[in-house]
Each structure stands twice: as C-alpha cells, then as structure tokens.
PDB file of C-alpha atoms in Angstrom:
ATOM      1  CA  MET A 912      27.927  92.016 -49.568  1.00 61.00           C
ATOM      2  CA  ARG A 913      27.588  95.566 -50.758  1.00 69.00           C
ATOM      3  CA  LEU A 914      27.049  98.591 -48.588  1.00 74.00           C
ATOM      4  CA  TYR A 915      23.803 100.484 -49.046  1.00 74.00           C
ATOM      5  CA  ASP A 916      23.503 104.217 -49.076  1.00 80.00           C
ATOM      6  CA  PRO A 917      20.402 106.335 -48.381  1.00 80.00           C
ATOM      7  CA  PHE A 918      19.729 106.758 -52.072  1.00 86.00           C
ATOM      8  CA  ASP A 919      19.082 103.034 -52.424  1.00 85.00           C
ATOM      9  CA  LEU A 920      15.804 103.579 -50.602  1.00 83.00           C
ATOM     10  CA  MET A 921      14.853 106.386 -52.978  1.00 91.00           C
ATOM     11  CA  ARG A 922      15.087 104.264 -56.132  1.00 92.00           C
ATOM     12  CA  PRO A 923      11.922 102.233 -55.459  1.00 93.00           C
ATOM     13  CA  SER A 924      10.073 105.420 -54.516  1.00 94.00           C
ATOM     14  CA  LEU A 925      10.998 107.105 -57.773  1.00 94.00           C
ATOM     15  CA  GLU A 926      10.100 103.971 -59.711  1.00 95.00           C
ATOM     16  CA  ILE A 927       6.674 103.896 -58.036  1.00 96.00           C
ATOM     17  CA  ALA A 928       6.158 107.567 -58.902  1.00 96.00           C
ATOM     18  CA  GLU A 929       6.917 106.826 -62.548  1.00 96.00           C
ATOM     19  CA  ILE A 930       4.563 103.833 -62.522  1.00 96.00           C
ATOM     20  CA  PHE A 931       1.780 105.945 -61.011  1.00 96.00           C
ATOM     21  CA  THR A 932       2.317 108.690 -63.589  1.00 95.00           C
ATOM     22  CA  GLU A 933       2.209 106.284 -66.518  1.00 95.00           C
ATOM     23  CA  ALA A 934      -0.776 104.466 -65.021  1.00 95.00           C
ATOM     24  CA  GLN A 935      -2.712 107.728 -64.825  1.00 96.00           C
ATOM     25  CA  VAL A 936      -1.967 108.414 -68.491  1.00 94.00           C
ATOM     26  CA  VAL A 937      -3.133 104.909 -69.406  1.00 94.00           C
ATOM     27  CA  ILE A 938      -6.297 105.260 -67.326  1.00 94.00           C
ATOM     28  CA  GLY A 939      -7.096 108.582 -68.940  1.00 94.00           C
ATOM     29  CA  LEU A 940      -6.525 107.251 -72.440  1.00 93.00           C
ATOM     30  CA  ARG A 941      -8.620 104.164 -71.765  1.00 93.00           C
ATOM     31  CA  LEU A 942     -11.484 106.230 -70.357  1.00 94.00           C
ATOM     32  CA  ALA A 943     -11.315 108.477 -73.414  1.00 93.00           C
ATOM     33  CA  GLY A 944     -11.290 105.379 -75.616  1.00 92.00           C
ATOM     34  CA  PHE A 945     -14.285 103.837 -73.869  1.00 92.00           C
ATOM     35  CA  ALA A 946     -16.140 107.139 -74.350  1.00 94.00           C
ATOM     36  CA  GLY A 947     -15.289 107.113 -78.045  1.00 90.00           C
ATOM     37  CA  LEU A 948     -12.961 110.123 -77.865  1.00 90.00           C
ATOM     38  CA  TRP A 949      -9.724 108.197 -78.429  1.00 84.00           C
ATOM     39  CA  PRO A 950      -8.993 105.364 -80.881  1.00 87.00           C
ATOM     40  CA  MET A 951      -8.666 102.072 -79.060  1.00 86.00           C
ATOM     41  CA  ALA A 952      -8.775  98.381 -79.931  1.00 85.00           C
ATOM     42  CA  GLN A 953     -12.020  96.509 -79.315  1.00 87.00           C
ATOM     43  CA  THR A 954     -10.190  94.016 -77.111  1.00 89.00           C
ATOM     44  CA  GLU A 955      -8.757  96.662 -74.773  1.00 89.00           C
ATOM     45  CA  ALA A 956     -11.178  95.891 -71.936  1.00 89.00           C
ATOM     46  CA  GLU A 957     -10.293  92.194 -71.987  1.00 91.00           C
ATOM     47  CA  GLU A 958      -6.567  92.929 -72.179  1.00 90.00           C
ATOM     48  CA  MET A 959      -6.909  95.407 -69.343  1.00 90.00           C
ATOM     49  CA  LEU A 960      -8.240  92.742 -66.998  1.00 90.00           C
ATOM     50  CA  ALA A 961      -5.920  89.943 -68.092  1.00 91.00           C
ATOM     51  CA  GLU A 962      -2.768  92.019 -67.779  1.00 91.00           C
ATOM     52  CA  LYS A 963      -3.366  92.709 -64.091  1.00 90.00           C
ATOM     53  CA  LEU A 964      -3.056  89.038 -63.188  1.00 92.00           C
ATOM     54  CA  GLN A 965      -0.034  88.565 -65.417  1.00 94.00           C
ATOM     55  CA  ALA A 966       1.730  91.617 -64.009  1.00 94.00           C
ATOM     56  CA  ALA A 967       1.065  90.569 -60.415  1.00 95.00           C
ATOM     57  CA  HIS A 968       2.342  87.076 -61.138  1.00 97.00           C
ATOM     58  CA  CYS A 969       5.525  88.346 -62.812  1.00 97.00           C
ATOM     59  CA  ALA A 970       6.147  90.859 -60.012  1.00 97.00           C
ATOM     60  CA  SER A 971       5.776  88.234 -57.295  1.00 97.00           C
ATOM     61  CA  GLN A 972       8.068  85.843 -59.163  1.00 98.00           C
ATOM     62  CA  ALA A 973      10.713  88.544 -59.595  1.00 98.00           C
ATOM     63  CA  ALA A 974      10.540  89.506 -55.924  1.00 97.00           C
ATOM     64  CA  LEU A 975      10.758  85.876 -54.827  1.00 98.00           C
ATOM     65  CA  HIS A 976      13.766  85.309 -57.049  1.00 98.00           C
ATOM     66  CA  ALA A 977      15.472  88.385 -55.619  1.00 97.00           C
ATOM     67  CA  VAL A 978      14.819  87.144 -52.078  1.00 97.00           C
ATOM     68  CA  MET A 979      16.174  83.702 -52.893  1.00 97.00           C
ATOM     69  CA  VAL A 980      19.439  85.089 -54.250  1.00 96.00           C
ATOM     70  CA  GLY A 981      19.886  87.224 -51.117  1.00 93.00           C
ATOM     71  CA  ALA A 982      19.186  90.682 -52.512  1.00 91.00           C
ATOM     72  CA  GLY A 983      18.680  93.657 -50.273  1.00 89.00           C
ATOM     73  CA  ALA A 984      15.325  95.298 -49.580  1.00 90.00           C
ATOM     74  CA  SER A 985      15.623  97.991 -52.241  1.00 91.00           C
ATOM     75  CA  ASP A 986      16.774  95.442 -54.834  1.00 93.00           C
ATOM     76  CA  ILE A 987      13.818  93.201 -53.997  1.00 95.00           C
ATOM     77  CA  ALA A 988      11.459  96.157 -54.399  1.00 96.00           C
ATOM     78  CA  MET A 989      13.043  97.127 -57.709  1.00 96.00           C
ATOM     79  CA  ALA A 990      12.770  93.543 -58.947  1.00 97.00           C
ATOM     80  CA  ALA A 991       9.078  93.471 -58.077  1.00 97.00           C
ATOM     81  CA  LEU A 992       8.481  96.866 -59.684  1.00 97.00           C
ATOM     82  CA  ALA A 993      10.271  96.078 -62.954  1.00 97.00           C
ATOM     83  CA  PRO A 994       7.456  94.001 -64.540  1.00 96.00           C
ATOM     84  CA  LEU A 995       4.871  96.588 -63.458  1.00 96.00           C
ATOM     85  CA  ARG A 996       6.873  99.433 -64.955  1.00 95.00           C
ATOM     86  CA  GLN A 997       7.389  97.489 -68.163  1.00 95.00           C
ATOM     87  CA  ARG A 998       3.648  96.921 -68.424  1.00 95.00           C
ATOM     88  CA  THR A 999       2.651 100.536 -67.768  1.00 94.00           C
ATOM     89  CA  ARG A1000       5.275 101.823 -70.198  1.00 95.00           C
ATOM     90  CA  ALA A1001       4.123  99.406 -72.903  1.00 93.00           C
ATOM     91  CA  ASN A1002       0.467 100.367 -72.378  1.00 92.00           C
ATOM     92  CA  ALA A1003       1.198 104.091 -72.561  1.00 92.00           C
ATOM     93  CA  GLN A1004       3.239 103.669 -75.732  1.00 92.00           C
ATOM     94  CA  ARG A1005       0.638 101.419 -77.359  1.00 89.00           C
ATOM     95  CA  LEU A1006      -2.283 103.685 -76.539  1.00 88.00           C
ATOM     96  CA  THR A1007      -0.521 106.866 -77.678  1.00 88.00           C
ATOM     97  CA  GLN A1008       0.785 105.159 -80.833  1.00 86.00           C
ATOM     98  CA  ALA A1009      -2.792 104.483 -81.925  1.00 64.00           C
ATOM     99  CA  VAL A1010      -3.230 108.190 -82.667  1.00 65.00           C
ATOM    100  CA  ALA A1011       0.106 108.432 -84.486  1.00 64.00           C
ATOM    101  CA  GLU A1012      -1.044 105.722 -86.890  1.00 63.00           C
ATOM    102  CA  LEU A1013      -4.191 107.635 -87.888  1.00 60.00           C
TER     103      LEU A1013
END
C-alpha cells in the first residue's frame, strides 16, 4: 500500500480543469461550425451525441476496474477521467485540424 500525499488530491482537480478547458474549445468550435463559420463534418451532430454515451460507459468501466483492484480515491478519479480527457483532446485536435487541411 502506498502512502498518499496532499498533491494526490490535486491531480484529479487539474485533470478536470483541463477537460473543462478543452470542452469549452470544442463547444465553441462546434457552435461556429453549426453556424457555418467553421468547417465541420456533416456527421458532427450525430457523433456529438453518440460519443457522450461511449465516454460515460468507458469512464464508469475504468472507475469500476480501479475500485476492483483496490486503487485509492485519487487513482479511481484519474481512471474515470482518463477516457473523458482522451475524448475531449481528440475532439479538439480533430476540429482544429479541419482548418489546417483547408
């Protein structure tokens, strides 16, 4: 069993802040795309809805796995946040790459 320090509780908070920041960028780019101001795939609205369920499912599976192996609270939180962060990062990169390809 490892000892936890106070910074272990800060890691999930910082991860959440990064997720929120990337999510705001994605929301802004999608709104601009829906308004016709930003290039975006026609299927973006469908993908936007489908990815929420997939991300929630992956996050809950990761958290459950972390609980079952006896991880600590911050490790469980980080496990649950990892699929969400991966999704927001991928969306931000994909949406900003659309302009680079033009």
